[in-house]
XYZ file of C-alpha atoms in Angstrom:
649
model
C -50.430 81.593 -118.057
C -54.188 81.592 -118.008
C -55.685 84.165 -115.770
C -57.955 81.327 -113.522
C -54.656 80.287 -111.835
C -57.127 79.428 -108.847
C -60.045 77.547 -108.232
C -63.082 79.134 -107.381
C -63.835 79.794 -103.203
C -66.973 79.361 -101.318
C -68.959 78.506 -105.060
C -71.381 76.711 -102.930
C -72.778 80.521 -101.299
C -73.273 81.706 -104.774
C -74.605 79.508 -106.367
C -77.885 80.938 -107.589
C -78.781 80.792 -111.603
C -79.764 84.777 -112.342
C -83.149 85.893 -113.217
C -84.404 89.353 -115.230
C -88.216 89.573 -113.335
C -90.094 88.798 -110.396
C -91.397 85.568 -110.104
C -94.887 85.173 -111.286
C -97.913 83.842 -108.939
C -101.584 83.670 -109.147
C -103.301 86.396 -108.600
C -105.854 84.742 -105.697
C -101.942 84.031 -104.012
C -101.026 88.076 -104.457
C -104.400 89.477 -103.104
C -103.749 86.614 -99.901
C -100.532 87.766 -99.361
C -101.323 91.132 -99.684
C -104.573 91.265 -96.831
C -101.823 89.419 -94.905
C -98.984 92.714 -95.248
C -101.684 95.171 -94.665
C -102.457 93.599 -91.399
C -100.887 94.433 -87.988
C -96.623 95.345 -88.620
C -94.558 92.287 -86.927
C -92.298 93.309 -84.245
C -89.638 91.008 -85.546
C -87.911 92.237 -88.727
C -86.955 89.221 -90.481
C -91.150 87.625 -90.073
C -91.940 91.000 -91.040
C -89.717 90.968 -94.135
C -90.990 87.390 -94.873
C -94.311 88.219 -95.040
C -94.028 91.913 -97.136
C -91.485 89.126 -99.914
C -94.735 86.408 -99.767
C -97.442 89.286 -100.314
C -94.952 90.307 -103.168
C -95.354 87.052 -104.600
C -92.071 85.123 -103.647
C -92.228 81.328 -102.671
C -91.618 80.400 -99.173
C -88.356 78.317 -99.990
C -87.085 80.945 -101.990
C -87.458 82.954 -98.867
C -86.585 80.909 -96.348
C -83.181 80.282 -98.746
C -82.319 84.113 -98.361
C -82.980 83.865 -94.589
C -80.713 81.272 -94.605
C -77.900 83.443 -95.544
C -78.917 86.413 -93.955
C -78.473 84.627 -90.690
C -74.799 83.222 -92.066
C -74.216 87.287 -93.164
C -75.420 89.166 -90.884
C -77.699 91.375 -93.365
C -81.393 90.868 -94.440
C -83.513 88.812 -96.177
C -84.008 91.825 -98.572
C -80.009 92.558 -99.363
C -79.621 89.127 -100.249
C -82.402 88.448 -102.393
C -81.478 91.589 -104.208
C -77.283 91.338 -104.495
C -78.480 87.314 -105.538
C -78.997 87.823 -109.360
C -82.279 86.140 -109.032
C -84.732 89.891 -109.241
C -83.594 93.088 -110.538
C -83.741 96.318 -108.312
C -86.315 98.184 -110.669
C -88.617 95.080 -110.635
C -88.916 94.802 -106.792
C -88.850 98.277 -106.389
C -91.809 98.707 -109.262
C -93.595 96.030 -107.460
C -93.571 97.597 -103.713
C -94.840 100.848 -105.511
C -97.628 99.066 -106.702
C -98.209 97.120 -103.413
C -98.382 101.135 -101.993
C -100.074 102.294 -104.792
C -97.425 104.736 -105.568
C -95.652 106.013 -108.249
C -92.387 104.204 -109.159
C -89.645 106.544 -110.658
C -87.113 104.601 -112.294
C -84.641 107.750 -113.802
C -84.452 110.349 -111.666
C -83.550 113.705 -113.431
C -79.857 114.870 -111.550
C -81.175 118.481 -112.673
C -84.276 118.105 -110.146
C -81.612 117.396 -107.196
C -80.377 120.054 -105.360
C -76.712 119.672 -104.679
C -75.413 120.326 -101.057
C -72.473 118.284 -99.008
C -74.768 116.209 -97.446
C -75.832 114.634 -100.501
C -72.994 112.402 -100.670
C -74.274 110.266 -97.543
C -77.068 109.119 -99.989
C -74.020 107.200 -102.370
C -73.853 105.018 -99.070
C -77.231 104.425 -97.939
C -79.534 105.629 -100.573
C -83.073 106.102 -98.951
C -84.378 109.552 -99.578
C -83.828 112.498 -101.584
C -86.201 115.602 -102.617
C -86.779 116.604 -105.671
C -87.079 120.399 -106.583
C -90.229 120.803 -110.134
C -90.406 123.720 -111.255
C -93.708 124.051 -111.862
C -95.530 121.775 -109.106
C -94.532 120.847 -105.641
C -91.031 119.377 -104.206
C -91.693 115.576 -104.465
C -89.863 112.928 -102.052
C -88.584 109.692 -103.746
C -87.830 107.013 -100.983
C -86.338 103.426 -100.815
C -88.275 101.487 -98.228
C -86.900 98.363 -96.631
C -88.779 95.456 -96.424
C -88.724 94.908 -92.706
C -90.538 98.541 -91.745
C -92.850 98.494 -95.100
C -95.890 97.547 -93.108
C -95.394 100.554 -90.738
C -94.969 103.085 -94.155
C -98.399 100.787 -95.677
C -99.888 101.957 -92.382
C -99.342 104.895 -92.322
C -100.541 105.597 -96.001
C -103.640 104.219 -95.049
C -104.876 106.427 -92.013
C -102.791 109.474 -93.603
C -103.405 109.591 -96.946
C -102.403 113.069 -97.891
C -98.750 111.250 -96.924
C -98.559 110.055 -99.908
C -99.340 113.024 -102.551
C -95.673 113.881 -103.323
C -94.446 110.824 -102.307
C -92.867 108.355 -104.675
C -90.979 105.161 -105.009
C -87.114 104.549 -106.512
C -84.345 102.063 -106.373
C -81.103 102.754 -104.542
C -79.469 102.796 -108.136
C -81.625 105.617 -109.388
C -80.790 107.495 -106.608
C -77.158 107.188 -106.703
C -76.711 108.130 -110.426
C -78.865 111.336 -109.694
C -76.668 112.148 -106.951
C -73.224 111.272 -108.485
C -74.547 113.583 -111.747
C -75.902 116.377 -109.034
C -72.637 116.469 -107.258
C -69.678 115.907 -109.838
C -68.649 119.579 -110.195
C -68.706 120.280 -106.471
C -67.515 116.722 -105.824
C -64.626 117.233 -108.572
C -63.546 120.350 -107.175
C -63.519 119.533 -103.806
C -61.567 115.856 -105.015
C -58.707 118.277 -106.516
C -58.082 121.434 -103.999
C -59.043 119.302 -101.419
C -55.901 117.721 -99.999
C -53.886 121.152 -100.888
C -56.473 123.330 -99.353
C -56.581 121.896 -96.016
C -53.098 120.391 -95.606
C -50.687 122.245 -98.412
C -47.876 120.186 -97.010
C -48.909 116.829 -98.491
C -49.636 117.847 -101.699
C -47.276 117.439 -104.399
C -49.163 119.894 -106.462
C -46.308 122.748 -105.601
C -43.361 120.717 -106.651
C -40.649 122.860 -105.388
C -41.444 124.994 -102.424
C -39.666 128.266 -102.409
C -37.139 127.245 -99.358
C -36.294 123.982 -101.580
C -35.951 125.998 -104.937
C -33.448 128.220 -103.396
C -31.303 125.246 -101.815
C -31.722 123.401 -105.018
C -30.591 126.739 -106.988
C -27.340 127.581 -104.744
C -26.291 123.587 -104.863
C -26.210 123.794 -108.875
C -24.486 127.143 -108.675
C -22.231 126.311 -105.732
C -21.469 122.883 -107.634
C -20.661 124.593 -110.873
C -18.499 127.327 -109.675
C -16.446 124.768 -107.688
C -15.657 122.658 -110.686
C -14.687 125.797 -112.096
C -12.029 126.631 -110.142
C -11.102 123.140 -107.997
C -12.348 120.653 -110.784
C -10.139 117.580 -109.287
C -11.079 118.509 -105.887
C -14.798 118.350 -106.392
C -15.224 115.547 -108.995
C -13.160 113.466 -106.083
C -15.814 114.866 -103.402
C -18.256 113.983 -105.269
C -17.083 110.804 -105.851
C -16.682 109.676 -102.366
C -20.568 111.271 -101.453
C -22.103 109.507 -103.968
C -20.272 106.014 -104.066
C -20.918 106.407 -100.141
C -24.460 107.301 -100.906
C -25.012 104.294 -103.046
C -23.429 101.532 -100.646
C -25.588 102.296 -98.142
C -28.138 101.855 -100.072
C -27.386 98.579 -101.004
C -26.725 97.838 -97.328
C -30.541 98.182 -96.921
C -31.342 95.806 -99.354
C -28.319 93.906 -98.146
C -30.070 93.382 -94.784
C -33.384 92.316 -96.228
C -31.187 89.592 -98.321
C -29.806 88.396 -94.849
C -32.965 88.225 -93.093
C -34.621 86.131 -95.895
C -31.712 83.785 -95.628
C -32.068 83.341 -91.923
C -35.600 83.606 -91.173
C -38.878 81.494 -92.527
C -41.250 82.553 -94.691
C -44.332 83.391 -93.218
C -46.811 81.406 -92.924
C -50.542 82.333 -94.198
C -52.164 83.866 -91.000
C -55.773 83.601 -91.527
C -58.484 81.247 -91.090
C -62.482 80.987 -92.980
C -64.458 80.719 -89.506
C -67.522 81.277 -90.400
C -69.459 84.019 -89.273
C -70.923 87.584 -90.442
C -67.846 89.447 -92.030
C -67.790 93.596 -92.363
C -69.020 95.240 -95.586
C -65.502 95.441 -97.645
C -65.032 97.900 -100.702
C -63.268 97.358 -104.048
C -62.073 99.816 -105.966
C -60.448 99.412 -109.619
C -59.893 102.816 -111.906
C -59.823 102.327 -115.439
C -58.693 104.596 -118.681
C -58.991 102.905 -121.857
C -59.152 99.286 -120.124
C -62.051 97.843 -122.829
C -60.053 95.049 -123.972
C -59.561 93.540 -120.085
C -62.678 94.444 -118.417
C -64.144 90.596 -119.470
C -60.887 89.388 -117.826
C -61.061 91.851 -114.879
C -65.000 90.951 -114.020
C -64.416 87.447 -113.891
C -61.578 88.208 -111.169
C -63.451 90.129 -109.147
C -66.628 87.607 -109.064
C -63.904 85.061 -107.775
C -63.438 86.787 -104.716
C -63.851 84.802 -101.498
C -66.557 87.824 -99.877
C -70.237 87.414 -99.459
C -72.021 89.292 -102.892
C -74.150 91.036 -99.845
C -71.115 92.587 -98.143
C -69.045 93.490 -101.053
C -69.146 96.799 -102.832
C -67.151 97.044 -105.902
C -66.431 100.453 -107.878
C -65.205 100.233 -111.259
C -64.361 103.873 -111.521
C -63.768 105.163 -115.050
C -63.489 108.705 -116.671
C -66.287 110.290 -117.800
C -65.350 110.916 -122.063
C -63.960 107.250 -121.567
C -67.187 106.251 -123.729
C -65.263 102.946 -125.078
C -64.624 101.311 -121.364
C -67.938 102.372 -119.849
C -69.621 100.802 -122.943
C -67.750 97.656 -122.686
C -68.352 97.348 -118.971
C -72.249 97.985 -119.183
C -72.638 95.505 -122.157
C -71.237 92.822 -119.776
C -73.778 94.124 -117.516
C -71.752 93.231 -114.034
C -73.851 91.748 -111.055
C -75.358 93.830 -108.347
C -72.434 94.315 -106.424
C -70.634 95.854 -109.138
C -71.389 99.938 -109.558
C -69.894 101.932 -112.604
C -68.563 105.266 -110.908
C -67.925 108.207 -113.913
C -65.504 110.646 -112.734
C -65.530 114.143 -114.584
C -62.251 115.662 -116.701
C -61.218 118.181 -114.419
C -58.124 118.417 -112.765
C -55.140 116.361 -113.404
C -56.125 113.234 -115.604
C -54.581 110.887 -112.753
C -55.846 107.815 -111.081
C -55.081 108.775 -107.509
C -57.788 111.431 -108.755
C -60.121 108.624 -110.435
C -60.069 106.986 -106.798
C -60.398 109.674 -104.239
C -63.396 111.323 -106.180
C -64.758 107.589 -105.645
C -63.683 107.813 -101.862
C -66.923 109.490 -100.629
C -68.997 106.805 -102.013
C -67.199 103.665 -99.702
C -69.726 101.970 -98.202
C -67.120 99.300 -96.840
C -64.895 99.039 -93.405
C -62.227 97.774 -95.118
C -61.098 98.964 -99.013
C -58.683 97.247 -101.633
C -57.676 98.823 -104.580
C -57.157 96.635 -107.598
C -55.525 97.956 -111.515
C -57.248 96.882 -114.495
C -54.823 94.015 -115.004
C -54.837 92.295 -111.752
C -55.563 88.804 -110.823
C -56.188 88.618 -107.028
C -55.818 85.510 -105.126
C -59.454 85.135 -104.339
C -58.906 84.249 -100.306
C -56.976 87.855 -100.237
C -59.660 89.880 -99.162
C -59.984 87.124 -96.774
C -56.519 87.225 -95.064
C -56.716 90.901 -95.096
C -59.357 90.725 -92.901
C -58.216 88.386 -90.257
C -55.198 90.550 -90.309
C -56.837 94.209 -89.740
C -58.335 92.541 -86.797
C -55.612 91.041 -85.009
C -53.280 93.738 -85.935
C -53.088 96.752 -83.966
C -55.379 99.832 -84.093
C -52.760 101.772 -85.736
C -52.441 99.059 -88.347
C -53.794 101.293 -91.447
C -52.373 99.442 -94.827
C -51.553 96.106 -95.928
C -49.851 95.654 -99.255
C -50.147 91.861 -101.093
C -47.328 90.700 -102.860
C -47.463 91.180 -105.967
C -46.272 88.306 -108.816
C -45.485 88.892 -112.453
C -47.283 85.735 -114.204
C -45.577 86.744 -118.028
C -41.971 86.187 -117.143
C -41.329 83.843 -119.869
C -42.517 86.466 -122.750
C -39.474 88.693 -122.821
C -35.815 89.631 -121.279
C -37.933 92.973 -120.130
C -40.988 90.574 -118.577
C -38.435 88.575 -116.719
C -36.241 91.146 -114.921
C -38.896 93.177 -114.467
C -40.326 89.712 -112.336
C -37.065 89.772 -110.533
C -37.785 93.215 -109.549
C -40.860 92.683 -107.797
C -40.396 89.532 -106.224
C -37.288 91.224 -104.565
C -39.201 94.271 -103.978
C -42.802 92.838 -102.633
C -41.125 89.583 -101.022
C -37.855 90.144 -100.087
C -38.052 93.943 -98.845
C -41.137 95.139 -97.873
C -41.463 92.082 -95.486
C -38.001 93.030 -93.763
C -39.117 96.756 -93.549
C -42.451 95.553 -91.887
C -40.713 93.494 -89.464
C -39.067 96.213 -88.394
C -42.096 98.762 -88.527
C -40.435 100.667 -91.276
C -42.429 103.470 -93.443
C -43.312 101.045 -96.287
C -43.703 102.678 -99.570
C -46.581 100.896 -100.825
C -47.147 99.296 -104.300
C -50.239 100.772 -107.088
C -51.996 98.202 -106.429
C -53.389 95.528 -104.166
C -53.367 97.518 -101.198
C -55.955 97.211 -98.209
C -56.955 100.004 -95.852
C -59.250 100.866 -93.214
C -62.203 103.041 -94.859
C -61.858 104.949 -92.018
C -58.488 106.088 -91.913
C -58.076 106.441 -95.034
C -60.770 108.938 -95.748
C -59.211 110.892 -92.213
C -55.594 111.339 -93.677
C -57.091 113.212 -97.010
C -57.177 110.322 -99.233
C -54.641 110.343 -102.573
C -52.721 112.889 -103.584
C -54.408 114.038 -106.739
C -51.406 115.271 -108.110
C -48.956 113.009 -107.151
C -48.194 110.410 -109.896
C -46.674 107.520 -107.627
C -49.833 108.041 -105.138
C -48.876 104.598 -103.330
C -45.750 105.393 -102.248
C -47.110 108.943 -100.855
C -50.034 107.136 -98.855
C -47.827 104.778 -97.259
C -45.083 107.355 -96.409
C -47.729 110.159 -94.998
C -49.623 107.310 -93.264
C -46.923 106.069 -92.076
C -45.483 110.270 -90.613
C -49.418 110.547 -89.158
C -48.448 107.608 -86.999
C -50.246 104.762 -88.452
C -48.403 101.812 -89.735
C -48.153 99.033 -93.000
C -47.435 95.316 -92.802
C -48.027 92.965 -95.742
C -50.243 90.429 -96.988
C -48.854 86.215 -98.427
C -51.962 85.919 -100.608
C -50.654 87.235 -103.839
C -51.964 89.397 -106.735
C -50.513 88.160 -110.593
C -49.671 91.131 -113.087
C -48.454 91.108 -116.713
C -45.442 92.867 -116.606
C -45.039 95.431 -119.989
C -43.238 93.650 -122.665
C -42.509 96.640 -125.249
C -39.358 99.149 -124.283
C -41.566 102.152 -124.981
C -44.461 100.964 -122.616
C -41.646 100.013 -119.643
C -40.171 103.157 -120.203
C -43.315 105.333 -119.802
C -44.541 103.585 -117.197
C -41.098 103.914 -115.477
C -40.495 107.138 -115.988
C -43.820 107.910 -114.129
C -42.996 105.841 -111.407
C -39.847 107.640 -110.816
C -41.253 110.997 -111.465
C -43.770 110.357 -108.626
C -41.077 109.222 -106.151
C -39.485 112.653 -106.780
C -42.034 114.184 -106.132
C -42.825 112.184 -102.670
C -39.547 113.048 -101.713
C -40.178 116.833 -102.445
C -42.834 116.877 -100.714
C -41.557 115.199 -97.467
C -38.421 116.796 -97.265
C -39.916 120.251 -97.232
C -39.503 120.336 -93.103
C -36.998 117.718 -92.611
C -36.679 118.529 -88.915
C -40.935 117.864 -88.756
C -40.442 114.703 -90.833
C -37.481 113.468 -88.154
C -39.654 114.189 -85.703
C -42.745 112.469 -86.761
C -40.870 109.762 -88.108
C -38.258 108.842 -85.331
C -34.706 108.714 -86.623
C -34.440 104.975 -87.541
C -37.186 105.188 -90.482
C -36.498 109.101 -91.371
C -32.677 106.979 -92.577
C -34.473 104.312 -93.988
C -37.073 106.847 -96.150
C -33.801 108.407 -96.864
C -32.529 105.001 -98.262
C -35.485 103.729 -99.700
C -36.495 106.384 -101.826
C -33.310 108.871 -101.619
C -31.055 106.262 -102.278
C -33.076 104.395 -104.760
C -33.245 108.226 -106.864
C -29.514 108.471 -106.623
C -28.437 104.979 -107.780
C -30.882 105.140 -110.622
C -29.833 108.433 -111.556
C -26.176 108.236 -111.361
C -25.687 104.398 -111.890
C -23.747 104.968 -115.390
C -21.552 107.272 -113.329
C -20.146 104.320 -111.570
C -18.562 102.919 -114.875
C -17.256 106.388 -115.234
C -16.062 106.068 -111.935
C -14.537 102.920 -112.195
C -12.493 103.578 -115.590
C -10.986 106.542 -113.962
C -10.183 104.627 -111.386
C -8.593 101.685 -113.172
C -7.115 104.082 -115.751
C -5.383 106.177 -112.567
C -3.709 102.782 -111.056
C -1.815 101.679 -114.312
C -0.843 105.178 -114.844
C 0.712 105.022 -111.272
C 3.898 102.941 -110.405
C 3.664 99.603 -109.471
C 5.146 100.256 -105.995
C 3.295 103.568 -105.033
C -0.551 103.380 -106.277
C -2.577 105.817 -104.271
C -4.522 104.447 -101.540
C -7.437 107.317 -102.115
C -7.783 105.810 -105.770
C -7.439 101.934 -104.572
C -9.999 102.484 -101.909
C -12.761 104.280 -104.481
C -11.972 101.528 -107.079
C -12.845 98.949 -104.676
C -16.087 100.433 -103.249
C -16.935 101.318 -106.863
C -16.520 97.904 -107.583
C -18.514 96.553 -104.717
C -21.077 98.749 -105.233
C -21.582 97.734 -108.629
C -21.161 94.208 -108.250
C -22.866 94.254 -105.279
C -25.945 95.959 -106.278
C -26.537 93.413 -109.136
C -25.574 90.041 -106.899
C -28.256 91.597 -104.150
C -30.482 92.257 -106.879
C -30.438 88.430 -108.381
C -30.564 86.797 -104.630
C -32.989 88.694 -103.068
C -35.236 88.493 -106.521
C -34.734 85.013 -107.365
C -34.247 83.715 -103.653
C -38.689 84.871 -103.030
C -39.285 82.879 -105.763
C -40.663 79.307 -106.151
C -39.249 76.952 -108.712
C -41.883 77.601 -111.381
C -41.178 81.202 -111.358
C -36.946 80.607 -111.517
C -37.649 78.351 -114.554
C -39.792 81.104 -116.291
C -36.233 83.402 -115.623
C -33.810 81.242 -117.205
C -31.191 82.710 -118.213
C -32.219 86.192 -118.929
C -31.136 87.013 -115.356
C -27.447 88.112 -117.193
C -29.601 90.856 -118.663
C -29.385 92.348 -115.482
C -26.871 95.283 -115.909
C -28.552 96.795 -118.860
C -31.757 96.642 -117.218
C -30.172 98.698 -114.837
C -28.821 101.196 -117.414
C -32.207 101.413 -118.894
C -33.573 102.205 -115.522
C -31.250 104.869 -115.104
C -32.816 106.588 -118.749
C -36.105 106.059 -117.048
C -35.098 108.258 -113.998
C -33.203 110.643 -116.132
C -36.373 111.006 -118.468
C -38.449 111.393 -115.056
C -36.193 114.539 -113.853
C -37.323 116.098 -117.121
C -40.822 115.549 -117.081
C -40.983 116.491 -113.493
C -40.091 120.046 -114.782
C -41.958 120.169 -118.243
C -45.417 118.066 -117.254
C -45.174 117.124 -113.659
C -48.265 116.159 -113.142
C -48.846 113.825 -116.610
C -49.744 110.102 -116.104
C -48.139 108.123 -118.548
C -51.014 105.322 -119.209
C -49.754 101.786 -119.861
C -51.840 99.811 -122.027
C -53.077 96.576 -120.615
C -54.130 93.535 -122.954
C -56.086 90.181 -121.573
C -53.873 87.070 -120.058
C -52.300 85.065 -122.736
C -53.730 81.812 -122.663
C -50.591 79.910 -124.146
């Protein structure tokens, strides 16, 4: 399936042929224009931006075209004309130097800038920083804005000793000094963070000493028991865990009923025109060269105003291959290239809260490498944040595997999500459940998001830890119908890595929660502290012990044709049957709730494979098994799947 499954949105706003200079005029036209900016400043800002553009040397419709959308964005003549392709930054910055007859400083040097915490508001709003020579005096490189230019031109003229160490930059120069300034304090701060000023989110201690000793005296306890009462326990354990596991599959039971029974919702948004909030993207990359054409071209197709979108590509700092390959595309103005430094654990949830500081947007998506957003989903988030709730935090899109045809592994791993992203995460929203959120494609407000710590450095499975501990701090998850398209992996080696991760990080999000189990009740409420228990407990114990249940049920059948005919023990009947309904159950709940989200297109792609379905499940089970190990060898490892561009067959 090609990747431009949709047409492009709102092509008529952007629809502007890009440019490398300023436009030229006459020079009797620039010496006009500029008597005319050195006269008296215009109380209104967008004249007053008009006129400093004109004695710059831009046409009047070209202007009055950027005023235009100004007035349908809510931003300035300025923004546009420099997030609209048609004049780079260092080319209208170079020119209102020489309109001031200042110098224009195109590189700043990060060793001039003197780091400090405050530094980091100048990634949002770049306008001023100092810079520190050794061997002359501090100089001050600004930004002006158009609209107050005449006031700075002013004052020049009747002060000029203002201007001696005063110089002119772009916002870009400025943020690369300051991102190189800051990355070792910024690094640091990105990895102790979290675990510095609220230890009990952090999965960077994976066992806590209370849980280590539990864990400890349950193995020992355990072994001892099967030591000396060997039937007794193994028949214990048998009824906890085939107990366990059904109610499990009750949970996903329920969201099979409810998507039976109720509608699908409907898309609950609307394009009203009007000036929309600034919205930030952020995508982290490792070793992504051969998809960043694809990825680009996604994000461009986007349904936001270029003015009010800010989108971080956010790569790691010795990845020299994918920072090449994304420069040499050379990415439009709203794009920035964000280098994160090797410290710490090599983990995205790292890549993206070192990135955090730098959100300039209300609202902020996170996208993978591979992804294929609906371009109205920014759109519907949107509408949604503001007629949820205040306490509405996250919303999670759906996300769609769009290879399900390429392999057995492809298409169950298609029934997988479409059970998981449209069958149960809806029902657990409904019921204002913790969700435990996909990698990718989920929407927060800036705000909160920066308030709860950001991610988890350490945590592997960061997306299920943000929506649990947003979800504990009394903030709450629904989900989006505007969906994102994935590849799913194709190769055993690359599902199983990637699995094993996943499952590895939902240990340790469970670790990490359960430390205070009476807290987590308590800031959870009982109903969803049972359904955490089921989503992620549950889901660890059926993956884990799901070859068990074949053990299970050959003892059992082997146990009633041993016994006579007349007298077969009811214990034995009774765990043979829930055996049996647990594993038949768990694989008929699996195919309805999977296939029953999907639309016909998506069942054809399935076909048949679907009877694949128990040995999927036995090769998740290696996947959770292999997670246990890692979790105590290299817990803090990110398994990196590779990611290739969209077929095109």
């Amino acid at each position: 399936m090609r990747f431009g499954e949709y047409p492009p949105q709102g092509s008529a706003i952007y629809d502007d042929e890009p440019a490398t200079s300023l436009p030229n005029g006459s020079s009797d036209g620039r010496q006009a224009n500029d008597q005319e900016f050195r006269g008296e400043a215009d109380p209104d800002p967008a004249e007053a931006e008009a006129a400093v553009l004109a004695a710059l040397g831009f046409s009047k419709p070209m202007i009055a075209r950027m005023h235009e959308r100004a007035l349908r964005h809510g931003t300035s003549i300025e923004a546009e004309l420099l997030r609209s392709g048609e004049v780079r930054e260092e080319a209208y910055y170079g020119a209102i130097a020489r309109l001031l007859r200042l110098p224009f400083i195109d590189t700043i040097d990060p060793g001039l800038v003197q780091d400090a915490m405050t530094l980091d508001s100048q990634l949002i709003r770049p306008t001023m920083i100092r810079l520190a020579h050794r061997r002359r005096e501090p100089e001050t490189v600004i930004v002006p804005e158009a609209a107050r230019l005449t006031e700075l031109a002013a004052a020049l003229s009747t002060m000029p000793m203002l201007g001696r160490n005063l110089a002119i930059t772009t916002p870009g120069a400025i943020r690369k000094a300051v991102w190189a300034a800051g990355a070792g304090r910024r690094g640091r701060e990105t990895t102790n963070g979290l675990f510095e000023r609220q230890p009990a989110f952090s999965a960077r201690t994976v066992l806590s000493g209370e849980q280590g000793f539990f864990a400890g005296a349950l193995v020992a306890g355990t072994s001892a028991a099967f030591l000396i009462i060997p039937v007794v326990t193994l028949f214990s354990l048998h009824i906890i865990l085939s107990l366990t596991y059904l109610a499990s599959l009750l949970l996903r039971l329920t969201a099979l009923a409810l998507k039976m029974h109720l509608p699908s919702p409907a898309t609950r948004f609307n394009l009203k025109a009007g000036p929309l909030p600034r919205y930030t993207v952020m995508v982290a990359l490792y070793r992504e060269a051969p998809v960043v054409g694809q990825l680009i071209a996604c994000l461009e197709r986007l349904d936001w105003p270029h003015t009010l979108i800010d989108i971080k590509l956010v790569c790691e700092d010795d990845d020299a291959e994918t920072i090449a390959a994304l420069t040499a595309l050379e990415p439009g103005p709203q794009f920035e290239i964000v280098t994160v430094p090797p410290i710490g654990p090599r983990t995205k949830p790292k890549a993206l809260t070192y990135a955090l500081s730098s959100a300039r947007g209300e609202f902020l998506a996170i996208y993978d490498a591979e992804d294929r957003p609906h371009p109205l989903q920014l759109r519907e988030a949107h509408a949604t944040f503001v007629n949820g709730p205040p306490e509405l935090a996250c919303l999670q899109a759906p996300l769609i595997i769009a290879n399900a045809r390429k392999s057995p592994l492809s298409a169950l791993f298609s029934l997988e999500y479409s059970a998981l992203f449209r069958g149960l995460l809806p029902m657990l929203a409904r019921r204002r459940m913790p969700l435990p959120l996909g990698g990718t494609s989920n929407h927060f407000k800036t705000e909160i998001l920066k308030k709860v710590g950001g991610w988890d450095p350490y945590n592997v499975t960061e997306d299920a830890d943000m929506g649990l501990r947003l979800y504990r701090l009394g903030y709450r998850s629904d989900v989006l119908t505007c969906q994102t398209l994935e590849d799913a992996p194709v190769q055993i080696s690359v599902w199983m890595a990637q699995r094993a991760r996943w499952y590895k990080g939902w240990l340790q999000t469970w670790l990490v929660l359960m430390r205070d189990p009476a807290r987590l009740m308590r800031e959870m409420g009982l109903p969803a502290f049972v359904t955490f228990q089921l989503m992620v407990g549950g889901m660890l114990i059926s993956a884990l012990l799901h070859p068990l249940i074949f053990v299970f049920l050959w003892l059992g059948a082997s146990a009633m044709l041993d016994a006579p005919k007349n007298d077969l023990p009811l214990g034995v009947v009774s765990l043979f049957v829930m055996d049996f309904v647990n594993i038949l159950g768990s694989y008929l709940i699996f195919l309805g709730l999977g296939v029953g989200s999907m639309i016909d297109h998506e069942k054809r792609q399935i076909g048949w494979r679907w009877v694949m379905v128990p040995f999927y499940w036995l090769m998740i089970s290696v996947a959770a098994w292999r997670a246990v190990i890692e979790l105590k060898t290299n817990p803090f490892h990110w398994n990196k799947t590779p990611h290739a561009p969209t077929s095109t067959d």
